Coordinates of C-alpha atoms in Angstrom, one line a residue:
M18 CA 0.5 -0.3 0.2
S19 CA 2.0 3.7 -0.9
S20 CA 1.4 7.1 0.1
S21 CA -0.6 10.2 -1.9
L22 CA 1.6 12.5 0.7
N23 CA 4.1 13.0 -2.6
A24 CA 2.4 11.4 -5.0
S25 CA 1.8 14.5 -8.1
I26 CA -0.5 13.3 -11.2
G27 CA -1.4 14.5 -14.2
I28 CA -4.3 14.8 -15.7
L29 CA -4.8 15.1 -19.1
G30 CA -8.1 16.3 -20.0
A31 CA -10.6 18.3 -18.0
G32 CA -13.9 17.1 -19.2
A33 CA -16.1 15.3 -17.3
A34 CA -14.3 12.4 -16.6
G35 CA -11.2 14.6 -15.7
L36 CA -12.5 16.9 -13.3
I37 CA -14.1 13.9 -11.2
T38 CA -11.0 12.2 -11.4
A39 CA -8.8 15.5 -10.1
H40 CA -11.5 15.6 -6.9
V41 CA -11.5 12.4 -6.3
L42 CA -7.8 11.4 -6.2
L43 CA -7.4 15.2 -3.8
Q44 CA -10.5 13.9 -1.6
D45 CA -7.4 11.3 -1.2
G46 CA -4.6 13.4 -0.9
F47 CA -2.5 13.2 -4.2
K48 CA -1.6 16.3 -5.7
V49 CA -3.3 16.7 -9.0
Q50 CA -2.8 19.2 -12.0
L51 CA -5.5 18.7 -14.7
I52 CA -4.0 20.2 -18.5
T53 CA -6.6 21.0 -21.1
R54 CA -6.0 23.3 -24.3
D55 CA -9.4 24.6 -24.1
S56 CA -10.0 27.9 -22.1
S57 CA -13.2 26.8 -20.1
P58 CA -13.1 23.0 -18.3
G59 CA -15.8 20.8 -19.4
G60 CA -14.4 19.1 -22.7
V61 CA -16.9 18.5 -25.3
W62 CA -19.1 20.8 -22.7
A63 CA -16.2 23.4 -22.3
R64 CA -17.9 27.3 -22.8
E65 CA -15.8 27.4 -26.6
R66 CA -17.7 23.8 -28.2
I67 CA -21.6 23.9 -27.5
Y68 CA -23.8 26.2 -29.2
P69 CA -27.7 27.4 -28.8
G70 CA -29.9 24.6 -29.4
L71 CA -27.6 22.0 -28.5
S72 CA -29.6 19.2 -26.5
I73 CA -27.9 15.6 -25.2
N74 CA -29.3 11.6 -24.6
N75 CA -29.6 12.3 -21.0
V76 CA -31.5 13.6 -18.7
Y77 CA -31.4 15.2 -15.2
G78 CA -29.9 12.5 -13.2
E79 CA -27.9 11.2 -15.4
Y80 CA -24.8 13.1 -15.7
R81 CA -24.1 14.9 -12.1
F82 CA -21.6 14.0 -10.1
S83 CA -22.6 13.4 -5.8
P84 CA -21.3 16.2 -4.5
C85 CA -21.9 18.5 -6.4
P86 CA -26.1 19.1 -7.0
M87 CA -27.0 19.4 -10.6
S88 CA -29.9 22.5 -11.2
S89 CA -33.2 20.8 -12.8
P90 CA -33.2 21.6 -16.7
S91 CA -36.3 23.9 -18.1
E92 CA -39.2 22.6 -19.8
A93 CA -38.3 19.3 -17.4
A94 CA -41.6 18.5 -17.4
E95 CA -42.5 18.0 -21.3
T96 CA -38.9 17.1 -22.5
G97 CA -38.6 14.7 -19.0
G98 CA -35.6 16.5 -18.4
R99 CA -33.4 16.4 -21.5
L100 CA -30.1 18.0 -20.6
T101 CA -29.0 20.9 -23.4
G102 CA -25.4 21.8 -23.7
D103 CA -26.0 24.5 -21.7
D104 CA -26.5 22.5 -19.0
M105 CA -24.0 21.0 -19.1
C106 CA -21.5 23.5 -19.8
T107 CA -23.6 25.1 -16.7
Y108 CA -22.8 22.3 -14.2
M109 CA -19.1 21.5 -15.2
E110 CA -17.8 25.8 -15.0
T111 CA -20.1 25.5 -11.6
F112 CA -18.2 21.8 -10.4
A113 CA -14.8 23.5 -11.2
A114 CA -14.6 26.9 -9.9
K115 CA -16.2 24.7 -6.5
F116 CA -14.1 21.9 -6.2
L117 CA -11.1 22.4 -8.3
A118 CA -9.9 26.1 -8.2
G119 CA -6.2 27.0 -9.3
K120 CA -5.6 23.0 -10.3
I121 CA -7.2 23.6 -14.1
K122 CA -3.9 24.9 -16.5
F123 CA -5.4 26.3 -19.7
N124 CA -5.2 26.6 -22.8
T125 CA -2.4 24.0 -23.1
E126 CA -1.3 22.2 -25.8
I127 CA -0.2 18.3 -24.4
L128 CA 3.0 17.8 -27.8
G129 CA 4.0 14.5 -26.0
V130 CA 3.9 12.1 -22.9
R131 CA 6.6 9.4 -22.4
K132 CA 8.8 7.7 -19.1
S133 CA 12.2 8.6 -18.1
T134 CA 13.6 6.8 -15.2
G135 CA 10.4 6.2 -13.0
S136 CA 8.4 9.7 -13.7
W137 CA 5.8 11.0 -16.5
L138 CA 7.4 13.5 -18.3
V139 CA 4.5 15.7 -19.8
T140 CA 6.0 18.2 -23.0
V141 CA 3.0 21.0 -22.7
E142 CA 2.6 23.9 -25.0
D143 CA 1.1 27.1 -24.1
I144 CA -1.3 28.1 -27.2
P145 CA -1.3 32.2 -26.5
S146 CA 2.8 32.5 -26.4
G147 CA 3.5 29.5 -27.2
V148 CA 6.3 28.4 -24.5
Q149 CA 6.9 24.8 -24.3
E150 CA 7.9 23.1 -20.8
V151 CA 8.5 19.9 -19.9
L152 CA 6.0 18.8 -16.5
V153 CA 7.0 15.9 -14.5
F154 CA 4.5 13.9 -12.7
S155 CA 4.4 10.2 -10.8
H156 CA 1.2 9.5 -12.4
I157 CA -0.8 9.9 -15.5
V158 CA -4.8 10.0 -16.1
L159 CA -5.5 9.9 -19.8
C160 CA -8.9 11.4 -19.9
T161 CA -8.7 13.0 -23.3
G162 CA -11.7 11.0 -24.3
G163 CA -11.1 7.9 -27.1
C164 CA -11.5 10.1 -30.1
S165 CA -12.4 13.6 -29.4
N166 CA -10.4 15.0 -32.8
P167 CA -11.7 16.0 -35.6
S168 CA -12.0 13.4 -38.6
I169 CA -12.3 15.0 -42.1
P170 CA -12.0 13.3 -45.5
E171 CA -9.3 14.5 -47.2
Y172 CA -11.4 15.1 -50.3
L173 CA -14.1 17.5 -48.2
S174 CA -11.5 19.6 -46.1
P175 CA -11.1 23.3 -46.2
P176 CA -8.1 23.1 -47.5
T177 CA -9.3 20.6 -50.5
A178 CA -12.5 23.2 -50.9
K179 CA -10.1 26.4 -51.1
S180 CA -8.0 24.6 -53.7
Q181 CA -11.2 23.2 -55.5
G182 CA -12.7 26.9 -55.9
F183 CA -15.4 26.5 -53.3
C184 CA -16.1 30.4 -52.5
G185 CA -18.2 29.0 -49.1
V186 CA -16.7 28.7 -45.6
V187 CA -16.5 25.2 -44.7
F188 CA -15.7 23.3 -41.1
H189 CA -16.4 20.7 -38.9
S190 CA -19.3 20.7 -37.1
S191 CA -17.0 20.9 -33.5
K192 CA -16.5 24.0 -34.9
L193 CA -19.9 25.6 -35.0
H194 CA -19.6 28.1 -32.1
D195 CA -16.8 29.7 -33.6
H196 CA -18.3 30.2 -37.1
L197 CA -22.4 30.6 -35.9
D198 CA -22.1 33.9 -36.7
E199 CA -20.5 33.3 -40.1
V200 CA -23.1 30.8 -40.8
L201 CA -25.9 32.8 -39.8
N202 CA -24.7 35.7 -41.9
T203 CA -24.3 34.0 -44.8
K204 CA -25.3 35.0 -48.7
P205 CA -25.6 33.1 -51.6
I206 CA -22.8 33.1 -53.5
D207 CA -24.9 32.8 -56.6
S208 CA -27.3 35.8 -57.1
D209 CA -28.9 34.7 -59.9
R210 CA -30.3 31.7 -58.6
N211 CA -33.2 34.2 -57.4
Q212 CA -34.0 32.9 -53.2
K213 CA -33.1 34.7 -50.3
D214 CA -32.0 32.8 -47.8
A215 CA -28.2 30.4 -47.9
S216 CA -28.4 27.2 -48.6
I217 CA -26.2 25.1 -45.9
V218 CA -25.0 21.6 -46.7
V219 CA -24.6 19.0 -44.0
I220 CA -22.6 16.2 -44.3
G221 CA -23.0 13.1 -42.0
G222 CA -26.1 11.3 -40.5
G223 CA -25.2 11.5 -36.7
K224 CA -26.0 13.3 -33.7
S225 CA -24.1 16.3 -34.1
A226 CA -25.4 16.5 -37.9
Q227 CA -29.3 16.2 -36.9
D228 CA -28.4 19.1 -34.2
V229 CA -26.4 21.2 -36.0
S230 CA -29.3 21.1 -38.9
A231 CA -32.5 21.5 -36.5
Y232 CA -30.6 24.5 -34.7
L233 CA -29.6 26.4 -38.5
A234 CA -33.5 25.1 -39.1
N235 CA -35.2 26.8 -36.7
A236 CA -33.1 29.9 -36.9
G237 CA -34.4 29.8 -40.0
R238 CA -31.8 28.9 -42.7
K239 CA -32.2 26.4 -46.0
V240 CA -30.3 23.4 -44.8
T241 CA -30.2 20.0 -46.8
V242 CA -28.9 16.7 -44.6
V243 CA -26.3 14.8 -47.1
F244 CA -25.6 11.0 -45.8
E245 CA -25.7 7.6 -46.6
T246 CA -26.8 6.2 -43.4
A247 CA -28.6 7.6 -40.6
D248 CA -28.2 6.6 -36.5
A249 CA -31.4 5.2 -35.5
F250 CA -33.0 6.5 -32.8
L251 CA -35.3 6.1 -30.3
A252 CA -38.6 8.4 -29.7
Y253 CA -41.7 8.0 -27.6
K254 CA -45.1 10.1 -27.0
K255 CA -44.3 10.9 -23.7
P256 CA -41.1 10.6 -21.0
L257 CA -40.2 7.5 -20.0
P258 CA -40.8 6.6 -16.2
D259 CA -37.7 6.7 -13.8
F260 CA -38.3 2.7 -12.8
I261 CA -37.6 2.2 -16.6
R262 CA -35.2 4.8 -18.0
K263 CA -33.0 4.9 -14.5
S264 CA -33.4 1.0 -13.7
R265 CA -31.5 -2.4 -14.6
L266 CA -34.9 -2.9 -16.0
S267 CA -33.6 -1.9 -19.7
Y268 CA -30.5 -3.5 -18.8
A269 CA -31.8 -7.1 -17.6
L270 CA -34.4 -7.8 -20.0
P271 CA -32.8 -7.0 -23.6
N272 CA -29.3 -7.3 -23.1
I273 CA -26.6 -10.0 -23.7
C274 CA -24.0 -10.4 -21.5
I275 CA -20.6 -12.2 -20.8
S276 CA -22.0 -13.1 -17.0
Y277 CA -24.0 -11.1 -15.0
S278 CA -25.4 -13.6 -11.4
P279 CA -29.1 -11.3 -11.3
A280 CA -29.8 -11.4 -15.0
I281 CA -28.7 -15.9 -15.5
F282 CA -32.1 -16.9 -15.7
E283 CA -32.8 -13.8 -18.6
R284 CA -29.9 -14.0 -21.1
R285 CA -30.4 -18.0 -20.8
F286 CA -34.1 -17.7 -21.9
L287 CA -33.6 -14.9 -24.4
H288 CA -30.4 -15.8 -25.9
T289 CA -29.6 -19.1 -25.5
T290 CA -33.4 -20.6 -26.9
W291 CA -35.1 -20.5 -30.1
L292 CA -38.6 -18.9 -28.2
G293 CA -36.0 -16.1 -26.5
S294 CA -34.1 -15.5 -29.6
K295 CA -37.6 -14.2 -31.2
I296 CA -38.9 -12.0 -28.6
V297 CA -35.0 -10.6 -28.5
H298 CA -35.7 -9.5 -32.0
F299 CA -38.9 -8.4 -31.7
V300 CA -38.8 -6.4 -28.6
W301 CA -36.0 -4.4 -30.9
K302 CA -37.7 -4.0 -33.4
K303 CA -41.3 -3.2 -32.6
I304 CA -38.8 -0.3 -30.2
I305 CA -37.6 1.0 -33.6
A306 CA -40.6 1.0 -35.5
T307 CA -42.5 2.4 -32.3
S308 CA -40.0 5.3 -32.0
L309 CA -40.6 6.1 -36.2
D310 CA -44.5 6.1 -35.4
V311 CA -43.9 8.9 -33.3
Y312 CA -43.1 11.3 -36.1
S313 CA -45.3 9.2 -38.7
L314 CA -42.0 9.2 -40.9
P315 CA -43.1 7.1 -44.7
A316 CA -42.0 3.5 -45.4
D317 CA -39.7 5.9 -48.1
S318 CA -37.9 8.0 -45.0
P319 CA -34.1 7.9 -45.8
L320 CA -34.1 7.4 -41.8
R321 CA -36.1 4.6 -41.5
H322 CA -31.9 3.7 -43.8
A323 CA -30.4 3.8 -41.0
H324 CA -27.8 1.1 -38.4
S325 CA -29.2 -1.6 -36.9
A326 CA -30.4 -0.6 -33.1
F327 CA -29.8 -4.6 -32.0
W328 CA -26.4 -4.7 -34.3
G329 CA -24.8 -1.4 -34.1
I330 CA -23.9 1.3 -31.4
R331 CA -25.3 4.4 -33.8
T332 CA -28.4 4.6 -32.0
N333 CA -30.2 8.4 -30.5
D334 CA -32.4 8.7 -27.6
D335 CA -33.9 11.5 -29.2
G336 CA -37.1 11.5 -26.6
C337 CA -40.1 12.8 -27.1
Y338 CA -41.9 14.2 -29.6
R339 CA -40.6 18.0 -30.2
P340 CA -41.4 19.7 -33.4
N341 CA -38.6 21.7 -33.2
G342 CA -36.5 18.8 -33.0
F343 CA -34.5 17.2 -36.1
H344 CA -36.6 14.7 -36.7
G345 CA -39.8 16.8 -36.3
L346 CA -38.3 19.7 -38.2
V347 CA -37.7 16.4 -41.4
Q348 CA -41.7 15.8 -41.4
S349 CA -42.2 19.0 -41.5
G350 CA -40.7 19.4 -44.3
K351 CA -38.1 22.1 -42.9
I352 CA -34.7 20.3 -43.1
K353 CA -34.4 18.8 -46.9
L354 CA -32.8 14.8 -46.5
V355 CA -30.4 13.6 -49.6
A356 CA -29.8 10.0 -49.0
P357 CA -28.1 7.4 -49.3
A358 CA -26.1 9.9 -50.8
R359 CA -22.0 10.1 -50.2
A360 CA -20.7 13.9 -51.0
T361 CA -17.3 13.2 -52.7
G362 CA -15.8 17.2 -53.6
F363 CA -16.8 20.7 -54.4
G364 CA -18.0 21.7 -57.9
D365 CA -16.0 23.6 -60.5
D366 CA -18.1 26.5 -60.7
G367 CA -17.2 27.3 -56.6
K368 CA -20.8 27.0 -55.0
S369 CA -22.1 23.2 -55.1
V370 CA -21.2 19.8 -53.3
V371 CA -20.7 17.1 -55.9
L372 CA -22.4 13.4 -54.7
K373 CA -21.1 9.9 -55.8
D374 CA -24.3 9.5 -58.3
G375 CA -23.3 13.2 -59.8
Q376 CA -25.9 15.2 -57.9
V377 CA -24.9 18.7 -57.7
L378 CA -26.3 20.6 -54.6
P379 CA -26.5 24.3 -54.7
A380 CA -24.4 25.5 -51.3
D381 CA -23.1 28.1 -49.8
A382 CA -21.3 26.7 -46.6
V383 CA -20.5 23.5 -45.7
I384 CA -20.2 21.8 -42.5
L385 CA -18.9 18.8 -41.5
A386 CA -20.4 16.2 -39.2
T387 CA -18.0 13.3 -40.7
G388 CA -16.6 12.0 -37.0
F389 CA -14.3 11.6 -34.9
K390 CA -10.6 10.2 -34.6
S391 CA -8.4 9.0 -32.2
S392 CA -6.8 12.1 -29.4
W393 CA -4.2 9.5 -28.6
T394 CA -2.9 8.9 -31.8
N395 CA 0.3 11.4 -31.9
L396 CA 0.1 11.7 -28.1
F397 CA 2.5 8.7 -26.9
D398 CA 6.0 8.5 -28.0
S399 CA 6.4 4.7 -29.8
Q400 CA 8.6 3.4 -26.8
T401 CA 5.8 4.4 -24.4
A402 CA 2.9 3.2 -26.6
V403 CA 4.4 0.2 -27.2
E404 CA 5.5 -0.3 -23.2
L405 CA 1.8 0.6 -22.4
G406 CA 0.4 -1.1 -25.1
I407 CA -2.2 1.2 -25.5
G408 CA -2.5 0.7 -29.3
R409 CA -4.7 -1.6 -31.2
H410 CA -3.3 -4.7 -32.8
A411 CA -4.3 -7.8 -34.0
P412 CA -6.1 -10.1 -31.7
F413 CA -2.7 -12.5 -29.9
N414 CA -5.8 -15.4 -29.5
D415 CA -9.0 -15.1 -30.7
V416 CA -10.5 -19.1 -29.6
H417 CA -13.7 -17.6 -27.9
I418 CA -16.8 -19.6 -28.3
W419 CA -20.7 -17.3 -28.1
D420 CA -22.8 -19.8 -28.9
Y421 CA -26.0 -17.5 -28.7
T422 CA -29.1 -18.4 -30.8
S423 CA -29.6 -14.6 -30.8
L424 CA -26.4 -14.2 -32.9
T425 CA -27.2 -15.7 -35.6
D426 CA -27.6 -14.8 -39.0
P427 CA -25.2 -11.5 -38.4
P428 CA -24.6 -8.8 -41.2
M429 CA -21.2 -9.1 -42.4
S430 CA -17.8 -7.8 -40.8
H431 CA -16.2 -5.2 -41.8
P432 CA -13.2 -7.0 -43.8
N433 CA -10.3 -5.1 -41.1
S434 CA -12.6 -5.9 -38.6
E435 CA -10.8 -9.0 -37.2
Q436 CA -7.2 -6.7 -37.1
W437 CA -8.5 -5.1 -34.3
S438 CA -8.2 -5.8 -30.6
S439 CA -7.2 -3.7 -27.6
S440 CA -5.2 -4.6 -24.7
I441 CA -7.2 -2.3 -22.2
Y442 CA -8.0 -4.1 -18.9
R443 CA -11.3 -2.5 -17.5
G444 CA -11.3 0.3 -20.2
L445 CA -8.9 1.6 -16.9
V446 CA -5.5 0.6 -17.7
P447 CA -3.2 -0.7 -20.4
A448 CA -2.6 -4.5 -19.0
N449 CA 0.3 -4.1 -19.6
N450 CA 1.4 -1.7 -16.9
I451 CA -1.6 -3.2 -14.4
N452 CA 0.8 -3.9 -12.1
K453 CA 2.8 -0.3 -11.9
R454 CA 0.0 1.2 -10.9
D455 CA 1.0 4.5 -12.6
F456 CA -1.3 5.3 -15.4
A457 CA -5.2 5.1 -15.9
I458 CA -7.4 5.7 -17.5
N459 CA -11.3 7.4 -17.3
G460 CA -13.6 8.6 -20.1
A461 CA -12.2 7.1 -23.3
V462 CA -15.6 7.7 -24.8
V463 CA -17.3 7.5 -28.1
G464 CA -15.7 11.3 -29.4
H465 CA -19.0 13.3 -28.2
D466 CA -20.9 12.6 -25.2
Y467 CA -24.1 13.0 -27.7
L468 CA -24.6 9.1 -27.8
P469 CA -24.5 7.7 -24.5
F470 CA -28.3 6.4 -24.4
I471 CA -27.6 3.6 -27.1
P472 CA -29.4 0.0 -26.4
S473 CA -26.5 -3.1 -26.9
S474 CA -26.0 -6.3 -25.1
L475 CA -22.8 -5.9 -23.2
S476 CA -20.7 -5.8 -20.1
S477 CA -18.7 -2.8 -20.3
I478 CA -17.2 0.8 -19.6
Q479 CA -17.5 4.8 -20.3
F480 CA -20.5 4.7 -23.2
T481 CA -23.0 4.8 -20.7
T482 CA -27.0 6.1 -20.0
N483 CA -25.3 7.6 -16.6
N484 CA -21.9 9.6 -17.6
G485 CA -21.6 10.6 -13.4
Y486 CA -22.2 7.7 -11.6
T487 CA -19.9 5.1 -14.4
F488 CA -17.3 8.0 -14.5
E489 CA -17.4 9.0 -10.9
V490 CA -17.5 5.1 -10.0
S491 CA -14.4 4.8 -12.8
A492 CA -12.5 7.7 -9.7
H493 CA -12.9 6.0 -7.0
W494 CA -11.5 2.4 -8.6
I495 CA -8.4 5.0 -10.7
S496 CA -7.5 6.1 -6.9
S497 CA -7.7 2.7 -5.1
Y498 CA -5.4 1.7 -7.8
F499 CA -2.9 4.4 -7.3
L500 CA -3.5 3.9 -3.9
G501 CA -2.1 0.4 -3.5
D502 CA -5.7 -0.6 -1.8
R503 CA -6.1 -4.2 -2.2
M504 CA -8.1 -4.7 -5.2
R505 CA -9.6 -7.9 -7.2
L506 CA -6.9 -7.5 -10.1
P507 CA -4.8 -9.7 -12.7
S508 CA -1.8 -11.0 -10.6
T509 CA 0.1 -10.7 -14.0
A510 CA 0.5 -8.7 -17.1
E511 CA -0.7 -12.1 -19.2
E512 CA -3.6 -12.4 -17.3
A513 CA -4.9 -9.1 -17.8
L514 CA -4.2 -9.2 -21.0
A515 CA -6.2 -12.1 -21.8
S516 CA -8.9 -11.1 -20.1
A517 CA -9.1 -7.6 -22.5
E518 CA -8.5 -10.2 -25.2
R519 CA -11.8 -12.0 -24.7
N520 CA -13.7 -8.8 -24.5
S521 CA -12.8 -7.4 -27.5
A522 CA -13.3 -11.1 -28.9
W523 CA -16.9 -10.2 -28.1
M524 CA -17.0 -7.0 -29.7
R525 CA -16.3 -8.5 -32.6
K526 CA -18.9 -11.1 -32.6
R527 CA -21.6 -8.7 -30.6
F528 CA -20.7 -6.0 -33.2
P529 CA -19.1 -7.0 -36.5
T530 CA -19.7 -4.0 -38.8
M531 CA -18.4 -1.5 -35.6
L532 CA -15.2 -1.9 -35.0
P533 CA -14.3 0.7 -37.9
W534 CA -15.9 3.3 -36.6
C535 CA -14.4 3.3 -33.5
S536 CA -10.9 4.6 -32.5
A537 CA -8.8 2.3 -30.7
A538 CA -9.9 3.6 -28.2
K539 CA -13.0 1.5 -27.7
T540 CA -11.8 -1.1 -29.6
D541 CA -12.6 -3.2 -26.3
Y542 CA -15.3 -4.0 -24.9
W543 CA -15.3 -2.5 -21.4
L544 CA -15.7 0.6 -22.9
L545 CA -19.0 0.4 -24.2
P546 CA -21.8 -1.0 -21.7
K547 CA -24.8 1.4 -22.5
F548 CA -27.7 -0.3 -21.4
S549 CA -25.0 -2.7 -19.4
W550 CA -23.6 0.2 -17.0
P551 CA -25.2 -1.1 -14.1
Q552 CA -23.1 -4.2 -14.2
L553 CA -19.6 -2.7 -15.3
V554 CA -20.3 0.1 -11.7
D555 CA -20.9 -3.3 -9.9
E556 CA -18.3 -4.8 -11.2
L557 CA -15.6 -2.0 -10.6
L558 CA -17.2 -1.8 -6.6
E559 CA -16.9 -5.1 -6.2
D560 CA -12.7 -5.2 -7.0
M561 CA -12.8 -2.6 -4.5
Y562 CA -14.6 -5.0 -2.4
L563 CA -17.4 -3.3 -1.8
P564 CA -21.0 -3.2 -1.9
S565 CA -22.7 -3.7 -5.4
M566 CA -26.2 -3.5 -6.4
R567 CA -26.7 -0.2 -4.4
S568 CA -30.4 0.2 -5.2
G569 CA -31.4 -2.7 -3.6
G570 CA -34.4 -4.9 -4.8
N571 CA -35.4 -8.4 -4.2
W572 CA -35.3 -11.4 -7.1
L573 CA -38.8 -9.5 -7.8
T574 CA -37.9 -5.9 -7.5
W575 CA -34.7 -5.8 -8.0
P576 CA -34.8 -5.0 -12.3
F577 CA -36.6 -1.7 -11.3
K578 CA -35.3 0.3 -8.4
V579 CA -34.3 3.1 -9.2
I580 CA -30.4 3.8 -9.8
D581 CA -29.3 7.2 -8.1
I582 CA -26.2 9.4 -7.6
D583 CA -26.3 9.9 -4.0
E584 CA -25.9 5.4 -3.4
I585 CA -22.0 6.6 -3.8
V586 CA -22.1 9.8 -2.2
N587 CA -19.6 8.1 0.5
L588 CA -17.8 6.3 -1.7
G589 CA -14.2 8.0 -0.5
Q590 CA -15.7 7.2 3.0
E591 CA -16.2 3.6 2.7
R592 CA -12.5 3.6 1.0
R593 CA -11.3 4.7 3.8
L594 CA -12.2 2.3 6.2
K595 CA -11.4 -0.7 4.3
R596 CA -8.1 0.4 3.4
S597 CA -7.9 1.0 7.6
L598 CA -8.8 -2.7 8.4
Y599 CA -6.4 -3.6 6.0
L600 CA -3.6 -1.7 7.6

């Protein structure tokens, strides 16, 4: 068991996971320093990244931390407590000001991370001045998000647009805050079109594309959205009750996990029998069909050409019917869809976007909602990356069999999917480094937290319907790990690697088309719990030899018990008491 008195911890990133990790470590006596390129806390919810009209998949109570209450959002009764980008930004700023004053190094670019003679060296650059320095830490927690860097196809990039003579503005959707006034004030490039409003083309079919286009349409702009395949979505005529949305029910009934004792019967019946399999697929089809019916989308709507909610992870929670939301605006004709289609470049006339099928769309501005890529790629030097084992790699051992009836007849796997594997144990520690206890990861989400409410079937971490609870328990796990507390851990790196490999194999089985879309940060199934997040946090609590299943209930009622963040408000005290028993 080690002491925290002389330990200095560098926390790379000041988003939700970084903030709660820093708070927990401070409470345990560590010295912490958060580092972020942003000028305000919050990560994806930083003040400079949000924009008006941004809503997220979480509702009130699903994205807060136990030390800090959150105010109920406006129009909570009508929306079921739907959180907005401004709600999240305000909460993150409040949390940082209350608990982490003077602990965050803003406007600082992380240029590289390496290990030397037992210390972690982090090379940073002050963005305003350009001055570089090397910061020294005894421990590192990586909280930059698994894939938070914009992914932009070269043939649609701003430099390409400029070289091809495109006259309008082109930028990634994550930069809307910076370009908002410019877009709203854009005038038609071609005066001969005889139209008053500029034509704004949004490329992409995911949540970012939907949020951006909905905001612009509500602002009275002419918006066209181009995509090949849309994200599936969930919608309801009225808010879901807490015993459904905030309980283990959504996990217990339709999901597949590798092992979870309270749900063994459900798993065996639903996923290993012919009847159970039929029920599973019927439920998923019914959920999606009901969601489509909420907006009365016609049979030929491009929004029906969507990713599979069962076989994929590209599913958003649209919440209650909203006439001013993306799907409501599509229904009313205020947003035009061109799909399935792929944009391939810019027109020779300097005022259009060209599609693969030869169509030419008028465009005065182009917004690229083309996703995100790994934020870890250039963070570590090659030697450190190899020693940690933090990158993806070809599977070492893929002899795993899950004979689930419900997983018969899967869609065709991507040809590169078998080349992807991860060696991150529990989604928290690289397997190679398991016994060194000086490096951890928290919050390796999908690159933006807009997609946490995604129905799936696995047990894992960081894609979760309750980010606050998951990040906070993970932070306590990391602190216990750094302190050298007695924990349930693999005894060797090989054992940790075998566990991570098994999880990656399960991901390839469960989501055969997903891996090419994910970054290295998400190729381990512990990085993707969604509805199965209660199993994850229970296992992390059990790793610390602390009580799990804290929402209570008996053999019949446990799936309906509401999970509340206040269940873990005294988790630090519980850990310290447990530690004292082993001194």
